[in-house]
Amino acid sequence: MSKPLIEVNHLSKFFNLGNNQILKAVNDLNFSIAQGETVGVVGESGCGKSTAGRTMMRLYEPTNGEVLFNGKNIYQMKGAELKQLRRDMQMIFQDPYASLNPRMTVMDIIGEALDVHKLAGSRKERKKKVEQLLELVNLNSAYASRYPHEFSGGQRQRIGIARALAVDPKFIIADEPISALDVSIQAQVVNLLQELQRDMGLTYLFIAHDLSMVKHISDRVAVMYLGKIVELARSEDLYNDPRHPYTRALMSAIPIPDPEVEEKRERIVLGGDLPSPIHLPSGCPFHTRCPMATEKCKVDVPKFLEVKDKHFASCHYA
Amino acid sequence: MSEQTLKPEQFAKLKKSEHAGELVVRESISAWKDAWIRLKENKLAMLSLVVLLVITLLAITAQYMTPYDYKTNDLANTNLPPNSEHWFGTDSLGRDMFQRTWMGAGISLQVGLYAALVDLALGVIIGGIMGYYGGRVDEVLNRFCEVMYSIPSMLLVILLIVVMEPSMFTIVLALSITGWINMAWIVRGQVMQLKNQEYVLAARTIGASTSRIMFKHLIPNAMGPIIVTLTMTVPSAIFAEAFLSFLGLGVQSPAASLGTLINDALKAMTVYPWRMLFPAVLISLTMLCFNIFGDGLRDALDPKMKK
Ligand SMILES: Nc1ncnc2c1ncn2[C@@H]1O[C@H](COP(=O)(O)OP(=O)(O)O)[C@@H](O)[C@H]1O
Ligand code: SF4
Ligand SMILES: [Mg+2]
């Protein structure tokens, strides 16, 4: 593997809710992303995926840990260096209806990125660049003067992608970019993202709550549970040989196209609700819902270990 | 968890022609135009707007409509009822009431307008800071607002006017001392809500400055409640000024506001009721129209709020 573009070391983000309540949304994340790689992140809603992404974007200051971009800690960047980081790293958001300012035209939404970084010398150049960006994401450039509410969800998401691309980023965090879209549109947007990655050499962190989509586009996949990564492996390894019981449960929720196999296989249904990230369970955080849990699991925290070549999991019995 | 599985063959590239089906063909309209269309459908609000415009127009042009002015005494013609010369009659010094009433309307409208503008400036800046930064800054400023708000504002206003000369400047200043707090709270609430919207986060990932985020993203999206609050500030400032006039703290003679005219007329109300009639009707009409228009504006700007 080539040298990592992104290194995440012991990254934590806790929210102080007052009354001595600390919500541990992201709890000691460790992983890296190589140049040109796509790492998928999956996990139930509320497990801390967005918080992890936003902290990595430095939209939130971390409680602990560091994120290295090309070897430099992003949380220590200031001035010109931080400004450059704001070009190098971009984010695509989940809700295509909330991620575009309803009072701005598409021209201004995308043009803002050019304005902030002074990437267009004149109004004419700005217009030309915005139109090029719209065409890059397969949108008709004639619609630049329109407002977001005049577009469909899929079109809006492409406008968001064009905005992110305007500053010429190297690394993009996509936070469930397709989960709010119709299934027919989902494929188009994923397709576009993959195409852009090929053409522009982008590196992705692709967040999703659904394993079936992530494994299709990711080189490696991280499975998150209660603010921690519980399993990390190459997509095919994770899919063919999931080691963590939680991953297996996620996997069994994906229907298998072959009805005979579907019939015979065992479904693992998770009991109970996701525990509150304010009061984390002792021992293995998954023990309250794990079908394999033993007494040991309630006491001992499992280590995140390499169980096979480049395949990590945190379970005593992985 | 989604029940949908996506197979690789579904990820085929769309041909250019297939994108055509997704294009939305409709005339481009901004949220403001949209609101205007809704406002136009509200007949009562539009009528109020027209009445307010007519009052404003008359306040400006009335001085050219009759040969009299608002300050010349004519002791031979005091307390005349309305007639063809003096359309609204004359007051106890024989001054033309038509001129005085419209000049008063102009002053009252100006008091309302200036008070609203000061509230807007202070409220947006202070409320914006509270909402955006939150935490300690918000706590301290909010406590300050609460303290200011808990002082009976009329007491403060009266004290200030007694210390300074009563004039339009002092009155506006006095009304603004506590007037901005309401606006600041409205803006604070809006900004707190909006600052976590994904489009604001997107602006931050692009590296937009705080002032850019404030004035390009937060304030424009809070404009609805801000405008509605303004349309409510105007009539309440007009009313407060009228109240001060009753205490003799309004604008000083020979200038007049609707409040001072009513106060003057009050002394001889039973004998010369017409002196009271025109200013009283005008001030009521102005306030009523501002309130109806403000309500209509709120519904138009935020159709979700409509009950
Ligand atoms: N700004 C915040 N303040 C307090 N708690 C938050 C905040 N943002 C997220 N959380 C909490 O952190 C946890 C993780 O949330 P999130 O990162 O949005 O999860 P996901 O994206 O995986 O659905 C949730 O319990 C959520 O309620
Ligand atoms: S450590 Fe125990 S509780 Fe945790 S996942 Fe493994 S078996 Fe389940
Ligand atoms: Mg999320």
XYZ file of C-alpha atoms and ligand atoms in Angstrom:
661
model
C 0.000 0.000 0.000
C 1.286 3.472 -0.830
C 1.881 6.027 1.898
C -1.304 7.133 3.629
C -2.880 10.446 2.689
C -4.924 10.451 5.878
C -3.940 9.018 9.230
C -6.407 9.025 12.092
C -4.817 8.449 15.481
C -6.821 7.977 18.686
C -9.479 10.382 17.450
C -12.286 11.007 19.950
C -15.151 13.450 20.008
C -17.251 13.715 23.154
C -20.198 16.048 23.529
C -20.702 17.611 26.905
C -24.443 17.601 27.463
C -24.259 19.377 30.813
C -25.332 17.777 34.114
C -22.100 15.798 34.044
C -23.336 13.841 31.054
C -20.719 13.090 28.444
C -21.842 11.627 25.136
C -19.010 9.653 23.581
C -19.981 9.963 19.923
C -16.555 8.992 18.578
C -14.263 7.009 20.811
C -10.641 6.347 19.899
C -10.677 5.857 16.133
C -7.524 4.577 14.433
C -7.184 4.002 10.705
C -5.523 5.393 7.654
C -6.484 6.021 4.057
C -4.029 5.635 1.186
C -3.823 8.051 -1.710
C -6.537 7.146 -4.227
C -8.223 4.678 -1.904
C -11.880 4.546 -0.898
C -12.589 3.560 2.673
C -16.210 2.840 3.510
C -17.657 3.380 6.977
C -20.817 1.553 7.973
C -22.856 1.272 11.113
C -26.321 1.880 12.468
C -27.709 5.366 12.623
C -26.355 7.116 15.729
C -23.111 5.163 15.943
C -21.019 8.276 15.327
C -20.298 8.171 11.595
C -21.226 11.776 10.864
C -19.458 13.018 13.965
C -16.333 11.133 12.909
C -16.531 12.643 9.407
C -17.157 16.163 10.675
C -14.348 15.952 13.200
C -12.014 14.707 10.484
C -13.118 17.726 8.406
C -12.329 19.929 11.398
C -15.898 21.135 11.590
C -15.690 20.006 15.212
C -12.600 20.276 17.372
C -11.625 16.820 18.634
C -11.721 15.863 22.293
C -8.606 13.819 21.801
C -6.325 12.490 19.091
C -5.109 13.771 15.764
C -5.735 13.547 12.048
C -2.699 13.760 9.801
C -3.125 14.992 6.264
C 0.029 14.256 4.288
C 1.744 13.785 7.631
C 0.583 17.105 9.148
C -1.811 17.414 12.052
C -4.838 19.287 10.742
C -5.873 20.541 14.182
C -2.645 22.513 14.502
C -2.989 24.212 11.130
C -3.533 27.975 11.026
C -3.670 30.776 8.474
C -2.560 29.927 4.960
C -2.044 26.276 5.822
C -5.604 25.935 7.122
C -6.912 27.766 4.082
C -5.118 25.267 1.852
C -6.601 22.421 3.926
C -10.048 23.849 3.194
C -9.267 23.241 -0.457
C -7.641 19.846 -0.021
C -10.452 18.306 2.028
C -14.108 18.568 1.099
C -17.364 17.046 2.242
C -20.515 15.884 0.517
C -23.523 15.951 2.811
C -26.347 13.568 3.457
C -29.405 15.724 2.999
C -29.567 17.241 -0.485
C -32.379 19.484 0.727
C -30.459 20.964 3.658
C -27.019 21.167 2.124
C -27.754 23.951 -0.364
C -28.616 27.455 0.821
C -32.204 28.016 -0.369
C -31.608 31.757 -0.816
C -28.709 31.388 -3.229
C -28.657 30.503 -6.897
C -26.638 27.534 -8.077
C -24.197 30.008 -9.595
C -23.560 31.568 -6.193
C -23.529 28.286 -4.290
C -20.747 26.904 -6.444
C -19.222 30.341 -7.044
C -18.788 30.902 -3.313
C -16.039 28.305 -3.211
C -14.291 30.141 -6.048
C -14.763 33.512 -4.302
C -13.419 32.383 -0.939
C -10.231 31.043 -2.492
C -10.045 33.710 -5.215
C -10.026 31.089 -7.952
C -11.790 33.227 -10.532
C -10.305 36.526 -11.688
C -13.445 38.031 -13.179
C -17.216 37.536 -13.214
C -16.904 36.046 -16.660
C -14.303 33.546 -15.557
C -16.397 32.687 -12.494
C -19.434 32.009 -14.670
C -17.397 29.886 -17.036
C -15.906 27.828 -14.221
C -19.281 27.224 -12.580
C -20.695 26.094 -15.904
C -17.778 23.742 -16.403
C -18.297 22.285 -12.942
C -21.993 21.745 -13.619
C -21.169 19.911 -16.807
C -18.576 17.865 -14.985
C -21.360 16.480 -12.773
C -23.666 15.979 -15.760
C -25.944 18.928 -15.095
C -27.085 21.354 -17.741
C -25.055 24.547 -17.310
C -28.026 26.626 -18.448
C -29.573 26.045 -15.016
C -26.922 27.976 -13.111
C -29.278 30.879 -12.429
C -31.852 28.675 -10.690
C -32.521 28.129 -7.019
C -32.027 24.782 -5.250
C -35.741 24.086 -4.713
C -36.182 23.809 -8.449
C -34.054 20.672 -8.639
C -34.665 17.038 -7.768
C -32.772 15.318 -4.953
C -30.316 13.686 -7.308
C -29.650 16.945 -9.117
C -29.124 18.758 -5.834
C -26.654 16.161 -4.709
C -24.729 16.727 -7.923
C -24.715 20.465 -7.247
C -23.215 19.647 -3.832
C -20.583 17.524 -5.536
C -19.802 20.337 -7.976
C -19.361 22.730 -5.048
C -16.921 20.330 -3.399
C -14.985 19.918 -6.636
C -14.735 23.675 -7.229
C -11.729 23.983 -4.903
C -9.862 21.088 -6.476
C -9.838 18.759 -3.449
C -7.677 15.712 -2.895
C -9.770 14.040 -0.223
C -13.556 13.928 -0.016
C -15.682 12.724 2.863
C -19.079 11.662 1.567
C -21.534 11.416 4.466
C -24.310 9.097 3.320
C -24.465 10.945 -0.004
C -27.099 8.675 -1.487
C -29.222 7.470 1.409
C -31.778 10.250 0.903
C -32.158 9.500 -2.821
C -34.365 7.182 -4.831
C -32.728 3.863 -5.560
C -32.677 4.560 -9.296
C -30.829 7.831 -8.688
C -28.467 6.301 -6.111
C -26.643 4.311 -8.756
C -26.152 7.408 -10.910
C -24.625 9.401 -8.092
C -22.339 6.569 -6.976
C -21.334 6.098 -10.562
C -20.492 9.761 -10.886
C -18.409 9.689 -7.715
C -16.439 6.711 -8.989
C -15.894 8.333 -12.348
C -14.631 11.512 -10.717
C -12.304 9.481 -8.528
C -10.788 7.848 -11.588
C -10.420 11.085 -13.510
C -9.142 13.271 -10.698
C -7.290 10.805 -8.486
C -9.538 11.517 -5.490
C -9.391 9.756 -2.149
C -12.730 9.014 -0.460
C -14.129 8.305 2.938
C -17.539 6.965 2.081
C -20.018 6.843 4.949
C -23.180 4.752 4.705
C -25.521 2.887 6.988
C -25.987 0.153 4.453
C -23.284 -2.412 3.795
C -24.492 -3.501 0.352
C -23.654 -0.177 -1.278
C -20.407 0.407 0.561
C -18.805 -2.878 -0.344
C -19.421 -2.158 -3.992
C -17.383 1.029 -4.082
C -14.896 0.695 -1.231
C -11.444 -0.819 -1.222
C -11.659 -1.293 2.517
C -14.580 -1.079 4.902
C -14.669 -0.031 8.564
C -17.621 -1.175 10.648
C -18.503 1.208 13.476
C -20.416 0.472 16.639
C -20.936 2.987 19.452
C -18.197 5.337 18.340
C -15.574 2.667 17.730
C -14.369 0.688 14.732
C -15.117 -2.958 15.495
C -13.924 -4.444 12.238
C -11.762 -3.190 9.385
C -10.850 -5.192 6.315
C -10.654 -5.234 2.549
C -14.176 -5.249 1.124
C -14.087 -8.785 -0.226
C -12.544 -10.125 2.969
C -15.151 -8.452 5.080
C -17.911 -9.704 2.856
C -16.659 -13.249 2.478
C -15.409 -13.761 5.984
C -16.844 -11.327 8.514
C -15.202 -11.882 11.900
C -17.110 -9.640 14.251
C -20.609 -10.767 15.282
C -21.899 -7.261 14.643
C -20.634 -7.320 11.068
C -22.296 -10.685 10.592
C -25.555 -9.268 11.840
C -25.300 -6.339 9.419
C -24.457 -8.759 6.655
C -27.414 -11.010 7.311
C -29.699 -8.044 6.818
C -28.655 -7.860 3.176
C -30.920 -10.111 1.118
C -29.072 -12.533 -1.122
C -30.264 -12.504 -4.745
C -30.239 -16.332 -5.016
C -33.497 -17.559 -3.432
C -32.087 -21.013 -2.610
C -29.208 -19.610 -0.634
C -31.465 -16.980 0.883
C -33.807 -19.725 2.085
C -31.143 -21.802 3.758
C -29.014 -19.202 5.415
C -29.320 -18.245 8.990
C -30.487 -14.739 9.791
C -29.036 -12.979 12.762
C -31.494 -10.560 14.219
C -30.071 -8.082 16.681
C -31.991 -7.980 19.915
C -32.494 -4.822 21.907
C -31.741 -1.233 21.053
C -28.473 0.504 20.466
C -27.205 1.344 23.981
C -26.900 5.032 24.792
C -23.485 6.523 23.980
C -23.775 8.367 27.316
C -23.688 5.150 29.354
C -21.467 2.802 27.409
C -21.652 -0.905 28.350
C -18.718 -2.352 30.266
C -16.345 -4.804 28.627
C -17.149 -5.330 24.969
C -19.533 -2.527 23.975
C -21.482 -5.017 21.865
C -22.108 -7.557 24.627
C -25.641 -6.338 25.361
C -26.794 -7.460 21.932
C -24.228 -10.048 20.920
C -25.565 -13.601 20.328
C -22.131 -15.012 21.249
C -21.528 -13.010 24.404
C -19.987 -14.734 27.414
C -19.172 -13.636 30.958
C -15.694 -12.597 29.807
C -17.272 -10.179 27.316
C -19.031 -8.265 30.080
C -15.737 -7.552 31.825
C -12.847 -7.565 29.385
C -12.605 -5.024 26.603
C -11.553 -6.889 23.445
C -8.488 -5.515 21.665
C -8.585 -4.426 18.042
C -6.330 -7.098 16.565
C -5.211 -8.267 13.148
C -7.052 -11.588 12.863
C -5.947 -12.276 9.308
C -3.753 -10.444 6.829
C -4.939 -6.763 6.908
C -8.155 -7.833 8.577
C -8.787 -6.315 12.010
C -11.565 -7.026 14.486
C -12.230 -6.370 18.140
C -13.869 -9.514 19.491
C -12.517 -12.092 21.919
C -13.718 -14.843 19.614
C -12.941 -13.371 16.198
C -31.499 -1.323 7.260
C -32.372 -1.057 3.583
C -33.901 -4.086 1.928
C -32.457 -3.103 -1.398
C -29.438 -4.785 -2.904
C -27.612 -3.048 -5.678
C -25.983 -5.235 -8.253
C -22.970 -4.179 -10.279
C -24.955 -4.219 -13.518
C -27.184 -1.462 -12.142
C -24.218 0.853 -12.137
C -24.170 1.402 -15.857
C -23.354 4.878 -17.044
C -26.297 6.920 -18.211
C -26.240 8.189 -21.733
C -26.504 11.971 -22.088
C -30.009 11.680 -23.510
C -31.230 9.854 -20.417
C -30.436 12.851 -18.244
C -33.016 14.872 -20.099
C -35.854 13.197 -18.253
C -34.573 14.622 -15.000
C -34.593 18.265 -16.025
C -37.096 20.426 -14.260
C -38.748 22.776 -16.692
C -40.263 25.712 -14.886
C -39.696 29.399 -14.635
C -37.003 30.202 -12.122
C -38.342 31.823 -8.959
C -36.584 32.795 -5.774
C -38.025 32.260 -2.326
C -38.730 35.998 -2.150
C -40.781 36.005 -5.324
C -42.620 32.983 -4.012
C -43.494 34.864 -0.824
C -44.661 37.874 -2.810
C -47.006 35.685 -4.829
C -48.508 34.312 -1.618
C -48.742 37.780 -0.093
C -50.612 39.078 -3.132
C -53.277 36.445 -2.561
C -53.937 37.777 0.935
C -56.417 40.560 0.131
C -56.573 42.026 3.619
C -52.795 42.296 3.897
C -52.580 43.882 0.467
C -55.309 46.375 1.386
C -53.340 47.265 4.525
C -50.229 47.757 2.452
C -52.087 50.081 0.095
C -53.533 52.086 3.014
C -50.055 52.398 4.545
C -48.618 53.570 1.256
C -51.400 56.161 0.856
C -50.822 57.440 4.420
C -47.096 57.707 3.765
C -47.681 59.476 0.465
C -50.072 61.973 2.057
C -47.673 62.577 4.932
C -45.116 63.629 2.357
C -47.308 65.568 -0.082
C -50.030 67.136 2.100
C -47.921 70.243 2.670
C -48.292 71.111 -1.036
C -52.036 70.491 -1.141
C -53.406 73.480 0.815
C -51.999 77.016 1.160
C -51.507 76.703 4.950
C -48.612 75.387 7.003
C -48.453 73.546 10.296
C -47.060 76.308 12.491
C -48.609 79.677 11.594
C -50.997 80.894 14.285
C -54.226 82.580 13.248
C -55.859 83.765 16.430
C -58.907 85.067 14.531
C -59.769 81.548 13.386
C -59.284 79.223 16.367
C -61.061 75.910 16.882
C -62.855 75.967 13.553
C -64.705 72.806 12.518
C -63.716 71.223 9.201
C -64.594 73.499 6.265
C -63.594 74.124 2.672
C -60.632 76.295 3.720
C -59.328 74.239 6.622
C -60.227 70.681 5.633
C -59.662 69.254 9.111
C -60.483 72.515 10.949
C -58.056 74.499 13.131
C -56.644 74.106 16.625
C -56.741 76.420 19.640
C -54.081 78.673 18.096
C -55.817 78.696 14.730
C -53.221 76.428 13.096
C -54.437 74.347 10.164
C -55.276 70.840 11.367
C -54.979 69.254 7.916
C -51.337 70.278 7.767
C -50.708 69.408 11.408
C -52.335 65.987 11.140
C -50.284 64.907 8.140
C -47.109 66.371 9.541
C -47.897 64.432 12.737
C -48.444 61.271 10.746
C -45.067 61.825 9.096
C -43.315 62.286 12.443
C -45.026 59.235 13.929
C -44.054 57.103 10.943
C -40.484 58.351 11.176
C -40.289 57.494 14.865
C -41.520 53.985 14.027
C -39.144 53.629 11.109
C -36.027 54.855 12.902
C -36.772 52.801 16.015
C -37.170 49.742 13.787
C -33.884 50.449 12.007
C -31.938 50.847 15.246
C -33.510 47.640 16.579
C -32.570 45.902 13.355
C -28.924 46.952 13.477
C -28.382 46.232 17.174
C -30.565 43.133 17.289
C -28.997 41.466 14.263
C -25.425 42.102 15.390
C -25.845 41.184 19.050
C -28.319 38.368 18.415
C -26.093 37.044 15.647
C -23.081 36.957 17.951
C -25.046 35.219 20.714
C -26.467 32.615 18.390
C -23.346 31.901 16.395
C -20.758 31.713 19.139
C -23.011 30.285 21.853
C -21.348 29.113 25.061
C -19.926 31.738 27.413
C -20.374 34.685 25.073
C -24.026 33.827 24.714
C -24.474 33.318 28.447
C -23.041 36.724 29.358
C -24.879 38.653 26.641
C -28.098 36.824 27.308
C -27.913 37.631 30.997
C -27.343 41.289 30.104
C -30.430 41.206 27.861
C -32.506 39.644 30.600
C -31.479 42.325 33.084
C -32.251 45.110 30.609
C -35.539 43.490 29.757
C -36.599 43.203 33.388
C -36.255 46.968 33.995
C -39.610 48.609 33.246
C -38.704 50.113 29.903
C -41.074 53.090 30.163
C -39.315 54.177 33.342
C -35.988 54.100 31.526
C -37.420 55.953 28.564
C -38.981 58.660 30.719
C -35.779 59.116 32.730
C -33.730 59.511 29.594
C -36.104 62.007 28.011
C -36.275 64.050 31.178
C -32.490 64.185 31.338
C -32.092 64.996 27.653
C -34.302 67.362 25.615
C -37.462 65.774 24.276
C -36.938 65.463 20.507
C -37.384 62.831 17.876
C -33.744 61.801 18.352
C -34.146 61.337 22.109
C -37.404 59.472 21.716
C -35.941 57.043 19.182
C -32.836 56.598 21.318
C -34.920 55.979 24.412
C -37.202 53.471 22.692
C -34.198 51.626 21.247
C -32.446 51.154 24.578
C -34.657 48.180 25.308
C -36.324 47.751 21.920
C -33.469 45.821 20.304
C -33.589 43.019 22.879
C -36.587 41.354 21.334
C -34.978 41.446 17.913
C -31.727 40.098 19.343
C -33.568 37.123 20.829
C -35.355 36.409 17.565
C -32.091 36.532 15.614
C -30.295 34.462 18.268
C -32.891 31.701 18.069
C -32.810 31.674 14.300
C -29.028 31.635 14.079
C -28.750 28.839 16.647
C -31.118 26.764 14.581
C -29.559 27.572 11.229
C -25.875 27.317 12.115
C -26.021 23.518 12.186
C -27.708 23.280 8.810
C -25.616 21.395 6.332
C -25.300 24.356 3.971
C -23.607 26.315 6.743
C -21.283 23.381 7.429
C -20.608 23.264 3.697
C -19.645 26.943 3.728
C -17.290 26.209 6.606
C -15.648 23.289 4.789
C -15.006 25.692 1.935
C -13.267 28.009 4.382
C -15.816 30.860 4.336
C -15.163 33.518 6.993
C -17.496 34.018 9.946
C -18.801 37.315 8.584
C -19.470 35.726 5.217
C -21.385 32.902 6.872
C -23.323 35.415 8.947
C -24.333 37.753 6.153
C -24.605 35.362 3.198
C -26.057 32.302 4.878
C -27.519 32.936 8.312
C -29.117 36.389 8.104
C -30.715 35.908 4.652
C -32.359 32.717 5.892
C -33.546 34.412 9.077
C -34.936 37.351 7.091
C -38.553 36.163 7.384
C -38.809 36.411 11.190
C -36.640 39.544 11.169
C -38.947 41.375 8.771
C -42.026 40.240 10.651
C -40.530 41.503 13.920
C -39.785 44.818 12.233
C -43.349 45.262 11.034
C -44.433 44.716 14.637
C -41.827 47.146 16.000
C -43.081 50.040 13.906
C -46.613 50.216 15.368
C -45.392 49.605 18.906
C -42.889 52.463 18.586
C -45.633 54.700 17.191
C -47.796 53.792 20.127
C -44.993 54.329 22.647
C -44.329 57.766 21.182
C -48.044 58.618 21.481
C -47.964 57.512 25.100
C -44.942 59.738 25.791
C -46.824 62.644 24.196
C -49.520 62.204 26.795
C -46.884 62.755 29.439
C -45.701 65.879 27.648
C -42.530 64.087 26.589
C -43.351 63.843 22.891
C -42.012 66.061 20.132
C -42.292 69.709 21.120
C -44.593 72.344 19.645
C -44.860 73.706 17.004
C -43.834 70.332 15.589
C -46.392 67.609 16.174
C -46.888 63.884 16.116
C -50.215 62.092 16.053
C -49.762 61.525 19.785
C -49.232 65.207 20.657
C -52.199 66.192 18.489
C -54.465 63.780 20.330
C -53.106 65.013 23.639
C -53.804 68.641 22.682
C -57.295 67.781 21.510
C -58.037 65.858 24.679
C -58.197 69.080 26.721
C -61.229 70.281 24.774
C -62.581 66.988 23.573
C -66.217 67.566 24.510
C -66.345 71.020 22.898
C -64.285 70.452 19.744
C -64.377 66.695 19.124
C -63.215 66.990 15.473
C -59.763 68.060 16.638
C -59.401 64.612 18.136
C -61.131 62.715 15.330
C -58.605 62.910 12.499
C -55.372 62.151 14.389
C -57.077 59.390 16.389
C -58.497 57.694 13.309
C -55.167 57.990 11.540
C -53.085 56.514 14.347
C -55.536 53.635 14.803
C -55.610 52.945 11.090
C -51.812 53.013 10.845
C -51.340 50.591 13.709
C -54.086 48.272 12.545
C -52.678 48.147 9.034
C -49.151 47.457 10.250
C -50.411 44.583 12.370
C -52.508 43.026 9.629
C -49.725 43.478 7.113
C -47.183 41.955 9.515
C -49.413 38.916 10.019
C -49.874 38.506 6.290
C -46.162 38.855 5.749
C -45.419 36.144 8.279
C -47.798 33.744 6.586
C -46.358 34.569 3.190
C -42.742 34.206 4.234
C -43.247 31.022 6.154
C -46.217 29.073 4.810
C -45.500 26.226 7.235
C -46.356 28.462 10.191
C -49.828 29.175 8.841
C -52.503 27.559 10.939
N -23.770 18.375 18.172
C -24.094 17.333 18.946
N -24.326 17.505 20.265
C -24.634 16.448 21.063
N -24.752 15.186 20.629
C -24.540 14.943 19.328
C -24.201 15.996 18.416
N -24.056 15.458 17.173
C -24.273 14.134 17.305
N -24.574 13.812 18.592
C -24.833 12.465 19.110
O -23.724 11.672 18.782
C -24.142 10.375 18.407
C -23.615 10.048 17.036
O -24.294 10.830 16.091
P -23.914 10.832 14.553
O -22.465 11.062 14.424
O -24.807 11.807 13.868
O -24.272 9.363 14.118
P -24.511 8.748 12.662
O -24.032 9.730 11.657
O -23.731 7.484 12.673
O -25.969 8.482 12.543
C -25.645 10.332 18.500
O -25.998 9.756 19.733
C -26.017 11.802 18.468
O -27.183 12.009 19.210
S -16.233 -9.778 22.466
Fe -17.943 -10.989 23.118
S -19.655 -9.592 23.143
Fe -18.033 -8.601 22.033
S -18.464 -9.135 19.971
Fe -17.074 -10.660 20.649
S -18.380 -12.272 21.393
Fe -19.678 -10.504 21.171
Mg -25.110 10.631 10.046
